[in-house]
Coordinates of C-alpha atoms in Angstrom, one line a residue:
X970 CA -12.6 -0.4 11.2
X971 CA -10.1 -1.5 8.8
X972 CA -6.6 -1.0 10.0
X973 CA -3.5 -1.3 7.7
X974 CA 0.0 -1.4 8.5
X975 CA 2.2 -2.1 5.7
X976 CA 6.0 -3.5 7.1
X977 CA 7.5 -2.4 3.6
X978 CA 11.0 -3.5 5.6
X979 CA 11.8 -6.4 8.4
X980 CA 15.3 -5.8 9.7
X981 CA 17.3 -8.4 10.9
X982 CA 20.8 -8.9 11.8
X983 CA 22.5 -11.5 9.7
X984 CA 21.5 -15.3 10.6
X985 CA 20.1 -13.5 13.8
X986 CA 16.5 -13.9 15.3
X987 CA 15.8 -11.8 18.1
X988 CA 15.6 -13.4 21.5
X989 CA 12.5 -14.0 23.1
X990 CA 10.3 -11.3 23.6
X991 CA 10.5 -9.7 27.3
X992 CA 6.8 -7.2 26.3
X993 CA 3.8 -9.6 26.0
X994 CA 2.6 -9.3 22.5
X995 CA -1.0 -7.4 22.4
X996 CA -2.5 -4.7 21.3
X997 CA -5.4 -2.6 22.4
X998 CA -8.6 -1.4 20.9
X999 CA -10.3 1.8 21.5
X1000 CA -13.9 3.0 20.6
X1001 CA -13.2 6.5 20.3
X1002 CA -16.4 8.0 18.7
X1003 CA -18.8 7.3 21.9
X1004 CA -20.7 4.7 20.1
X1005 CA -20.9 0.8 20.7
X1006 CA -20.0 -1.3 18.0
X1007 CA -20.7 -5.0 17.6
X1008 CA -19.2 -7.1 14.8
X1009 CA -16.2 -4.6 13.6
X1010 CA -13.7 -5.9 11.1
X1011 CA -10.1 -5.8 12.1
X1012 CA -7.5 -6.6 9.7
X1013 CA -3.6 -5.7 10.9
X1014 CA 0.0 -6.3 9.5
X1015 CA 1.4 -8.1 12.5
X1016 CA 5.3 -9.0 13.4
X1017 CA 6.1 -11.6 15.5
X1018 CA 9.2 -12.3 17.7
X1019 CA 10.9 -15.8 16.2
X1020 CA 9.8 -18.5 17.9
X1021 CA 6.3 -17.5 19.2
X1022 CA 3.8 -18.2 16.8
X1023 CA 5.0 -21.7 15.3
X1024 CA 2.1 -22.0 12.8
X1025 CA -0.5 -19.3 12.5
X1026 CA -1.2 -16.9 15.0
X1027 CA -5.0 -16.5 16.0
X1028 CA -6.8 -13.1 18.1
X1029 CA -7.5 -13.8 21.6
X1030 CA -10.2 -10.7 22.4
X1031 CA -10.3 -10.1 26.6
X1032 CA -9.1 -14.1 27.2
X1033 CA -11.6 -15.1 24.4
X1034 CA -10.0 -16.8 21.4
X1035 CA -11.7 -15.6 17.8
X1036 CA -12.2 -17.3 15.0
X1037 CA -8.9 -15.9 13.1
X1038 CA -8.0 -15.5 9.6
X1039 CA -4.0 -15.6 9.2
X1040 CA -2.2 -15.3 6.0
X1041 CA 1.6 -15.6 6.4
X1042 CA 4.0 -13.4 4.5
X1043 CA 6.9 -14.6 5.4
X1044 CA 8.8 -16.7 8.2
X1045 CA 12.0 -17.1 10.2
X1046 CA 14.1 -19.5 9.4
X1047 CA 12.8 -21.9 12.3
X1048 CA 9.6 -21.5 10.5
X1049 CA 7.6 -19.9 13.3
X1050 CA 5.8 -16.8 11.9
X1051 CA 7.6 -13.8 11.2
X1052 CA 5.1 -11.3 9.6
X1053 CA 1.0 -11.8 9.0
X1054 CA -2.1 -10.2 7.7
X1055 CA -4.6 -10.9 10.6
X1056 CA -8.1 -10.5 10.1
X1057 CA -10.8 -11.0 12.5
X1058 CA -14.2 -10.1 13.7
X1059 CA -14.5 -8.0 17.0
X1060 CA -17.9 -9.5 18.7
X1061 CA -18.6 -6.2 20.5
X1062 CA -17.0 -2.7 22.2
X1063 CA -18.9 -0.7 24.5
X1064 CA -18.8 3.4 24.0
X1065 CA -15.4 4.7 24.7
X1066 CA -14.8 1.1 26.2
X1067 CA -11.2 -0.5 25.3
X1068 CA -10.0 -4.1 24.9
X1069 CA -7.1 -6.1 24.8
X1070 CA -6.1 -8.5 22.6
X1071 CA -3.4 -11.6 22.3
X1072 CA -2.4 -13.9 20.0
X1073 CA -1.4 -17.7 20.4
X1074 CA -0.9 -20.7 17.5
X1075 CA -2.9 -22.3 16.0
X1076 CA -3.2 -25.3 13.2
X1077 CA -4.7 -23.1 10.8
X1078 CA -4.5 -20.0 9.0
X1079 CA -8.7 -20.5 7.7
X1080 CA -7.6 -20.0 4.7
X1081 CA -10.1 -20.8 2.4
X1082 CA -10.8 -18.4 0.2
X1083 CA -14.3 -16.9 -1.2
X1084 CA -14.5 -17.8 -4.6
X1085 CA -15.2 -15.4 -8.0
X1086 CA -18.6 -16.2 -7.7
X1087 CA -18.8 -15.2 -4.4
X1088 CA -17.7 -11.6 -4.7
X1089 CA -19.4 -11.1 -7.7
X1090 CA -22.5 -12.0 -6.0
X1091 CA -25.4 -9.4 -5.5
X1092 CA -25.0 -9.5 -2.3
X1093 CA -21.5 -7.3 -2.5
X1094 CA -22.9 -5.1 -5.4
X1095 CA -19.3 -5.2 -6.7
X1096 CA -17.6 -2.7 -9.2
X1097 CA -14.7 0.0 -9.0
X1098 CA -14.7 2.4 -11.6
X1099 CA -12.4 4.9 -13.4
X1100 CA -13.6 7.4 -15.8
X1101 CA -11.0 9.6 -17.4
X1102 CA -11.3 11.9 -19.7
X1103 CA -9.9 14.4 -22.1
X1104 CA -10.2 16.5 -25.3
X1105 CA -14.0 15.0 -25.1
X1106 CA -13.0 11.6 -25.1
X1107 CA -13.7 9.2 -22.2
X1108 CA -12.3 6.4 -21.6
X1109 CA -13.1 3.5 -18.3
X1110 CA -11.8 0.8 -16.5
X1111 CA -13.6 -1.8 -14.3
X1112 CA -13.0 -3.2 -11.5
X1113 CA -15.8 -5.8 -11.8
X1114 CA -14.5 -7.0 -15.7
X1115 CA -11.1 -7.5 -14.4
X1116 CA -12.7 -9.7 -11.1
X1117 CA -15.4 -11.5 -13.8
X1118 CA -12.1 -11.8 -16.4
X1119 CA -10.3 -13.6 -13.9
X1120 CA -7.7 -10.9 -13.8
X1121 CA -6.8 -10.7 -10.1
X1122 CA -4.3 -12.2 -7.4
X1123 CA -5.0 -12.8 -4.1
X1124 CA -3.6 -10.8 -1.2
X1125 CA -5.6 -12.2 1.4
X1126 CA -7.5 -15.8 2.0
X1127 CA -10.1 -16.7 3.4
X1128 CA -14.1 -16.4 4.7
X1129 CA -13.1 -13.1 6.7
X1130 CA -12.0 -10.6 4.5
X1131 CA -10.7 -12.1 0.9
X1132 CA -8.3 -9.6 -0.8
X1133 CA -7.6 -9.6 -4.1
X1134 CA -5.4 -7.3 -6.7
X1135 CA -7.2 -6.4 -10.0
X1136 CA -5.2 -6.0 -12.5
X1137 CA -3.2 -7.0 -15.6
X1138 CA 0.2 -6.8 -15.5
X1139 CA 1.0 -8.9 -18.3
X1140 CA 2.4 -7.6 -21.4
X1141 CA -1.0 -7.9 -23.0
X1142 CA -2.1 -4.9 -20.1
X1143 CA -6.1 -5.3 -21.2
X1144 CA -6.9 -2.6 -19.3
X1145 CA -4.6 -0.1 -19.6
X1146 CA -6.0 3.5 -21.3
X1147 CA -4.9 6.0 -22.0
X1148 CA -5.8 9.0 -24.9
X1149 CA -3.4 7.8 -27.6
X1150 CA -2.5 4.0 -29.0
X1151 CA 0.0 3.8 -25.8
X1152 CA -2.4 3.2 -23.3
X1153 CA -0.2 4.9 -20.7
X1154 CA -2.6 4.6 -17.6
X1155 CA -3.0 1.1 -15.7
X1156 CA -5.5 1.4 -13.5
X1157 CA -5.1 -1.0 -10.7
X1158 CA -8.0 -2.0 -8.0
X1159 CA -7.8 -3.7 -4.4
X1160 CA -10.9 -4.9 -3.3
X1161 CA -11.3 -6.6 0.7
X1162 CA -14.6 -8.6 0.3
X1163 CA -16.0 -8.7 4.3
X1164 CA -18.9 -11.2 3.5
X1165 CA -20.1 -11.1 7.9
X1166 CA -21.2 -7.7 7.2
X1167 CA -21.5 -7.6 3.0
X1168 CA -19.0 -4.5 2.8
X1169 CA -16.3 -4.1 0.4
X1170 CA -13.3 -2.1 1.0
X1171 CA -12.0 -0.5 -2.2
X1172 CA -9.2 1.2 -2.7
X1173 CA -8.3 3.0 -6.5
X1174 CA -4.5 2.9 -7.8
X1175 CA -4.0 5.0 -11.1
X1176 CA -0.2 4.4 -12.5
X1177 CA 2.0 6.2 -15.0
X1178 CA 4.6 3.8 -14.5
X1179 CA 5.2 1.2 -17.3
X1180 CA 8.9 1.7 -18.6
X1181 CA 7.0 0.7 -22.2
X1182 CA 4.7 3.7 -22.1
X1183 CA 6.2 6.5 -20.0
X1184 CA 4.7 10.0 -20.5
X1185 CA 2.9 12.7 -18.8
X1186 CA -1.0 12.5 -18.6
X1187 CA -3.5 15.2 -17.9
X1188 CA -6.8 14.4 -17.7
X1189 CA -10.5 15.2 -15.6
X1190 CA -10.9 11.8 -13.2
X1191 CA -13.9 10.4 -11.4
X1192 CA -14.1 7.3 -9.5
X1193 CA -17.7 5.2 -8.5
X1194 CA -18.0 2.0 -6.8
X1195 CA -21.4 -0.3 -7.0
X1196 CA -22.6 -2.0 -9.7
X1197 CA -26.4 -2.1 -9.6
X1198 CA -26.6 1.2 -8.4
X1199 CA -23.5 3.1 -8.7
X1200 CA -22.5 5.6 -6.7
X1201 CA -20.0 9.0 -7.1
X1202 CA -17.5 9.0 -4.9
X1203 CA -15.2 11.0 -6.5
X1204 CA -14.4 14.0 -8.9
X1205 CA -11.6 16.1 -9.8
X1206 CA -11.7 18.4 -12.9
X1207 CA -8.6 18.2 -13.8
X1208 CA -5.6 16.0 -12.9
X1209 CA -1.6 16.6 -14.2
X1210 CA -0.2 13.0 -13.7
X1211 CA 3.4 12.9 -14.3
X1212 CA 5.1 10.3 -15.4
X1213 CA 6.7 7.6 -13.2
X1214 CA 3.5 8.9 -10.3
X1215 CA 0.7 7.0 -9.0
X1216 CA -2.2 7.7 -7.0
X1217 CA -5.0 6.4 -4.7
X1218 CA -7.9 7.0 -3.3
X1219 CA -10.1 4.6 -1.1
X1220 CA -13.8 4.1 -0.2
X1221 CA -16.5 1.4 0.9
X1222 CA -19.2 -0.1 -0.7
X1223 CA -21.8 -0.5 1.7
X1224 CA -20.6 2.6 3.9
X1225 CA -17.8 2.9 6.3
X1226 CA -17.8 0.5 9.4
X1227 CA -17.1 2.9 12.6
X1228 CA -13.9 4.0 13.0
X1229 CA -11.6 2.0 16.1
X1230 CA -8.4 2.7 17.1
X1231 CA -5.7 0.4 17.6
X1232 CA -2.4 0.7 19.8
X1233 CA 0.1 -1.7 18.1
X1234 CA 2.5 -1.5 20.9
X1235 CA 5.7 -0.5 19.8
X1236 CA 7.8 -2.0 22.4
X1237 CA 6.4 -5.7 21.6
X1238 CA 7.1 -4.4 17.6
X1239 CA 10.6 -3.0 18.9
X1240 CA 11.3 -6.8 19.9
X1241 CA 10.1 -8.3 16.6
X1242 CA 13.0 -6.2 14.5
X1243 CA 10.4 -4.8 12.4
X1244 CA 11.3 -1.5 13.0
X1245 CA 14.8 0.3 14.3
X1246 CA 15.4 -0.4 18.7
X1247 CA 13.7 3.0 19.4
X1248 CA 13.6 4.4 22.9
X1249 CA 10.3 3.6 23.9
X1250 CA 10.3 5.4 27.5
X1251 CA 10.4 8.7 25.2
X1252 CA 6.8 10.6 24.5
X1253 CA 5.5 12.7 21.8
X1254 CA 3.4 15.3 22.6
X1255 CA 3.3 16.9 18.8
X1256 CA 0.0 15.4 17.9
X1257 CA -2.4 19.1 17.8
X1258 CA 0.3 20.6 16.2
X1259 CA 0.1 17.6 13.4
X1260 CA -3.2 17.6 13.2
X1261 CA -3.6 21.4 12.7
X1262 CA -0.8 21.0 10.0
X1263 CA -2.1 18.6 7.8
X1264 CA -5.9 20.0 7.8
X1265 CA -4.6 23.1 6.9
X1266 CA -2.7 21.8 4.0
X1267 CA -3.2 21.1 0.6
X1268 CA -4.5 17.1 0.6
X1269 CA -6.1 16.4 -3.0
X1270 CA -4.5 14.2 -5.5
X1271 CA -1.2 15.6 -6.0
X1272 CA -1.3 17.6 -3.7
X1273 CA 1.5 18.6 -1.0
X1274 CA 0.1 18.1 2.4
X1275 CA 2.9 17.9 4.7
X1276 CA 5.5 17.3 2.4
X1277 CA 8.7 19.2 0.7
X1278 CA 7.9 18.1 -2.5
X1279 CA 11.5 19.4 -3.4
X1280 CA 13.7 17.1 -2.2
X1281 CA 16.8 18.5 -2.5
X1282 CA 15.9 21.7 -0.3
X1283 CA 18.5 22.4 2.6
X1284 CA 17.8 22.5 5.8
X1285 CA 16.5 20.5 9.0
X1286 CA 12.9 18.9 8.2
X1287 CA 10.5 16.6 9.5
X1288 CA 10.4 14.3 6.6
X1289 CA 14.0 13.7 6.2
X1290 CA 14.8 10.7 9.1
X1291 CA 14.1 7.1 9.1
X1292 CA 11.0 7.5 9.4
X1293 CA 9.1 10.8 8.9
X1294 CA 8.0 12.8 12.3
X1295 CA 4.4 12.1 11.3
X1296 CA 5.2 8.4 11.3
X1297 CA 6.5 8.7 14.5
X1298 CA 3.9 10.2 16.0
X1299 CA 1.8 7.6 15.2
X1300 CA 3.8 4.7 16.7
X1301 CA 4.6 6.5 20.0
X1302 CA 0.9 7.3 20.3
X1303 CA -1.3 5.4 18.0
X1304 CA -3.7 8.7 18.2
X1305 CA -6.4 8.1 15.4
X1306 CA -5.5 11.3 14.0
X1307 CA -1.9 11.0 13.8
X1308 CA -2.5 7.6 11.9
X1309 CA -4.9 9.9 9.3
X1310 CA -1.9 12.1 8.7
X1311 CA 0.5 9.4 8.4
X1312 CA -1.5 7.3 6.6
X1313 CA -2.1 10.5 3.9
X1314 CA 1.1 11.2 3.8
X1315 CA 1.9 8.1 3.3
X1316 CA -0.1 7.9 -0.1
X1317 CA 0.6 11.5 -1.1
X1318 CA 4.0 10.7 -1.7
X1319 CA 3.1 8.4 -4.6
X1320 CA 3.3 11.6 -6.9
X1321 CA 7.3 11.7 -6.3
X1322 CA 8.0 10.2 -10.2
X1323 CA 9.9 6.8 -8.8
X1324 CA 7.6 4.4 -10.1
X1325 CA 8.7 2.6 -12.6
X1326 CA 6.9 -0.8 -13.6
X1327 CA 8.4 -3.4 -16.0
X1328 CA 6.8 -3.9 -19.1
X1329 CA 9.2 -5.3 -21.1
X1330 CA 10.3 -9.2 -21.6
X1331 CA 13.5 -8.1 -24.3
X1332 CA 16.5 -6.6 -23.5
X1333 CA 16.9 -6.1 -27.3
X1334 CA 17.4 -9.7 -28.1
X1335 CA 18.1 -11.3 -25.0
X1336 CA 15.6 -11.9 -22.3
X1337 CA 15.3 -9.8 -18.9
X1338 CA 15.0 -11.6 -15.3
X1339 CA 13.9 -9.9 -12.5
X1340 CA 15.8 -11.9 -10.5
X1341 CA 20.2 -12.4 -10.8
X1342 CA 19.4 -16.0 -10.7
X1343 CA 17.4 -15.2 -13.9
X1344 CA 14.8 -17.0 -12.9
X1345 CA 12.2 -14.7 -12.2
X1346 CA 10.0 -12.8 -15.3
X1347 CA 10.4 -9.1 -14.6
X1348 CA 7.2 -8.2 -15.9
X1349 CA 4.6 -6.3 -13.8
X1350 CA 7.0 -5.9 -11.3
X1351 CA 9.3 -2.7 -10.1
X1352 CA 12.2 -2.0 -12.5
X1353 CA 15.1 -4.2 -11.3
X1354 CA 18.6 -3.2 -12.1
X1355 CA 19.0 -7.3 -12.9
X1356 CA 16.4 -6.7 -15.8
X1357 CA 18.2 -3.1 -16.8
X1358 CA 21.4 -3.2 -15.2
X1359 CA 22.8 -0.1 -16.3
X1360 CA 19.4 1.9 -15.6
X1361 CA 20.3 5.4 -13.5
X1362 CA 17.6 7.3 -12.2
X1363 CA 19.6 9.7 -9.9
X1364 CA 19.0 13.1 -8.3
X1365 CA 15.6 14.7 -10.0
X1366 CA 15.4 12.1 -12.8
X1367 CA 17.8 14.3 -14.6
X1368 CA 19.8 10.5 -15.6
X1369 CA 16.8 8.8 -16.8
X1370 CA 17.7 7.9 -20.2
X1371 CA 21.4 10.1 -20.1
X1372 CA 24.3 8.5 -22.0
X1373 CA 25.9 11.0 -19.1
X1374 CA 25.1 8.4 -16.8
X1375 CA 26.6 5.5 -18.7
X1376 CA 23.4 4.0 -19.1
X1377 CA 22.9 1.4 -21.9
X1378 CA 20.6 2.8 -24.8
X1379 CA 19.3 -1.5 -24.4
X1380 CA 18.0 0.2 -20.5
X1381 CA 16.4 3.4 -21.4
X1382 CA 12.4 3.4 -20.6
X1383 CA 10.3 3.9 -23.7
X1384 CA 8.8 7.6 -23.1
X1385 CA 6.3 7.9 -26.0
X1386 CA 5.5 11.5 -25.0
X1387 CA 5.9 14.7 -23.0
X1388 CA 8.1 14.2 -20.1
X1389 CA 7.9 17.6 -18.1
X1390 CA 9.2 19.0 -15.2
X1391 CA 7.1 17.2 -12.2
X1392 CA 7.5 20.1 -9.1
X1393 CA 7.6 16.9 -7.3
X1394 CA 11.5 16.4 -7.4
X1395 CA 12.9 13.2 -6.3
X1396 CA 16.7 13.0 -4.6
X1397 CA 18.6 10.0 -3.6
X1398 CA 20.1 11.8 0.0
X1399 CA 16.8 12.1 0.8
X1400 CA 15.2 8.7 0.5
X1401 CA 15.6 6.9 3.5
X1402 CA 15.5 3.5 1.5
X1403 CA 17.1 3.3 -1.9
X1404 CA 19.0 0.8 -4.4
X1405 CA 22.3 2.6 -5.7
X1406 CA 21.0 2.7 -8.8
X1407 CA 17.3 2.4 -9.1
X1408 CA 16.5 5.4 -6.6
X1409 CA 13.2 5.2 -4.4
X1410 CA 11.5 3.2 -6.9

């Protein structure tokens, strides 16, 4: 089973690492489903407590070290590892059997990656398409072109599970479409190529988001993945993207390893400062009430699910905290089902229209920097207020573009077309992370 966690955030207090870690770092796997699995791939976001992993941490399954693919994100500043995609193969798990598993140094990350050829290889049967169309027209986008164009970054290395981002986020966008000469729609594919057991994990991003190309788009989608023999994996007759949104859907090729569940341990994660020092002696007991919830609601692309898509609404609510309650859940119980709602609430709330992705290299005739050093191009990456610095976004996007808000004609996004009102309405109270000015995005 593939796991994600995505740290989006790692805390710490200024010049401070924490002290040495007083809960043993593991986690534990769980075979829920009442079937033995043998050869299941594992890929986790792991934090580490400074000082504990001085190179590259490596999966030690029941007192047996695994051969361990480790690519570092980032590291404290005694150089010891501080946050890492792991990635390893679990030999075997028994039905409804559990297992623990450790993590020590080691020299090397194994990062060696597979190569272009290797994922375009028949053996992966590789493509990820988009078909969208409207007013009769269809237009597509393809995963395989942009791998076989050479139009990808790498995520994660190595003969495991290799990662990479297809896309082009260059000012040339080759693959943007759209209905009109604007080409307002970048699709975006993540492919994790897991050659022990020739699967491919592929997950779909559509954007609205470059600040050269802003406008609504409506459209019917469907998505397919294979490339000798493709298959369906997804329709939907009609879609109302607004502008600023994204969404994603993901799927396998080769069909969907069994599903494992994983207890990160949260007082080990407490230790690490990757998230808040939450009592963990407290308990959760909300998960049927969850679970009921969110398969009752309303979970296609753009829909609600759990969420009150009206941000400013009054009153006491689950989502408005640090973290939402469903989020919770999941870290004080790891339950497979809580993850399934957090994780689709978690890429639900791509339709809030905070996305905004640089696309521009002039700020009239100077250049932009992503970066106040102004080193840094800003383009294909989130709008920084160093590359627009008097951009506003603001309560419901009412400031987008509003001389009302001060904000520098030289800073406006270019919206080439309709603009509506998205009933997803963003507010800056209620984002638990924002930027004074550049809100949620």
């Amino acid at each position: 089973m593939l796991i994600r966690i995505f740290m989006a955030v790692i805390v710490t207090v200024a010049g401070l690492a924490p002290a040495a870690a007083s809960v043993a770092d593991t986690i534990t796997i769980r075979e829920t489903a009442g079937a033995a699995v043998a050869n299941a791939p594992i890929q986790i976001g792991r934090a580490f407590v400074a000082g504990e992993v001085p190179n590259f941490p490596r999966a030690v399954v029941a007192g047996t070290p695994v051969t361990t693919q480790a690519d570092v994100k980032c590291r404290w500043s005694d150089g010891s590892v501080k946050h890492a995609v792991i990635s390893f193969m679990l030999p075997s798990l028994a039905a409804n059997a559990s297992v623990s598993v450790a993590f020590v140094d080691q020299a090397s990350g194994n990062n060696t990656a597979q190569t272009q050829a290797q994922m375009l290889a028949p053996s992966f049967d590789f493509d990820a398409v988009m078909r969208l169309t409207s007013g009769g027209t269809t237009v597509t986008a393809s995963g395989r072109t942009m791998l076989a164009n050479g139009d990808y970054t790498t995520w994660a290395n190595g003969p495991i599970a290799t990662t990479v981002v297809l896309a082009d986020h260059s000012t040339a966008r080759r693959y943007d479409i759209g209905f009109d000469a604007n080409r307002s729609f970048r699709p975006i594919v993540h492919a994790t190529f897991w050659p022990t057991i020739g699967k491919v994990h592929v997950r779909f991003i559509g954007e609205a988001a470059n600040t050269t190309a802003m406008q609504d788009l409506n459209y019917a989608l469907g998505l397919s993945v294979g490339s000798s023999s493709p298959q369906n994996v997804y329709s939907k007759a009609s879609v109302a993207q607004g502008a600023a949104s994204r969404w994603t859907k993901d799927f396998w090729i080769g069909g969907a390893p069994q599903a494992l569940a994983i207890d990160h341990n949260l007082a080990y994660l407490v230790q690490t400062y990757a998230l808040p020092n939450y009592d963990t002696t407290k308990s959760y007991n909300g998960v049927t009430a969850a679970w009921n919830n969110w398969n009752s609601a309303a979970k296609d692309l753009y829909g609600a699910g759990n969420w009150t898509i009206y941000m400013p609404t009054t009153g006491g609510r689950p989502d408005i905290a640090i973290y939402p309650d469903w989020t919770m859940g999941w870290l004080y119980t790891f339950d497979p089902k809580m993850q399934q709602v957090a994780f689709g609430q978690a890429d639900l709330a791509a339709a809030w229209p905070v996305h905004f992705r640089e696309g521009s290299a002039k700020r009239g005739t100077a250049t932009r920097f992503f970066d106040r050093a102004r080193t840094v191009s800003p383009i294909g990456r989130p709008l920084s207020i160093n590359a627009r610095p008097t951009f506003t976004s603001g309560t419901l996007n009412w400031y987008i573009n509003s001389p009302a808000a001060n904000t520098d004609p030289l800073d406006y996004v270019n919206v080439v077309g309709p603009w509506g009102v998205n009933p997803w309405e963003p507010e800056s109270r209620t984002c638990p992370i924002r930027s004074p000015r550049n809100t949620c995005s």
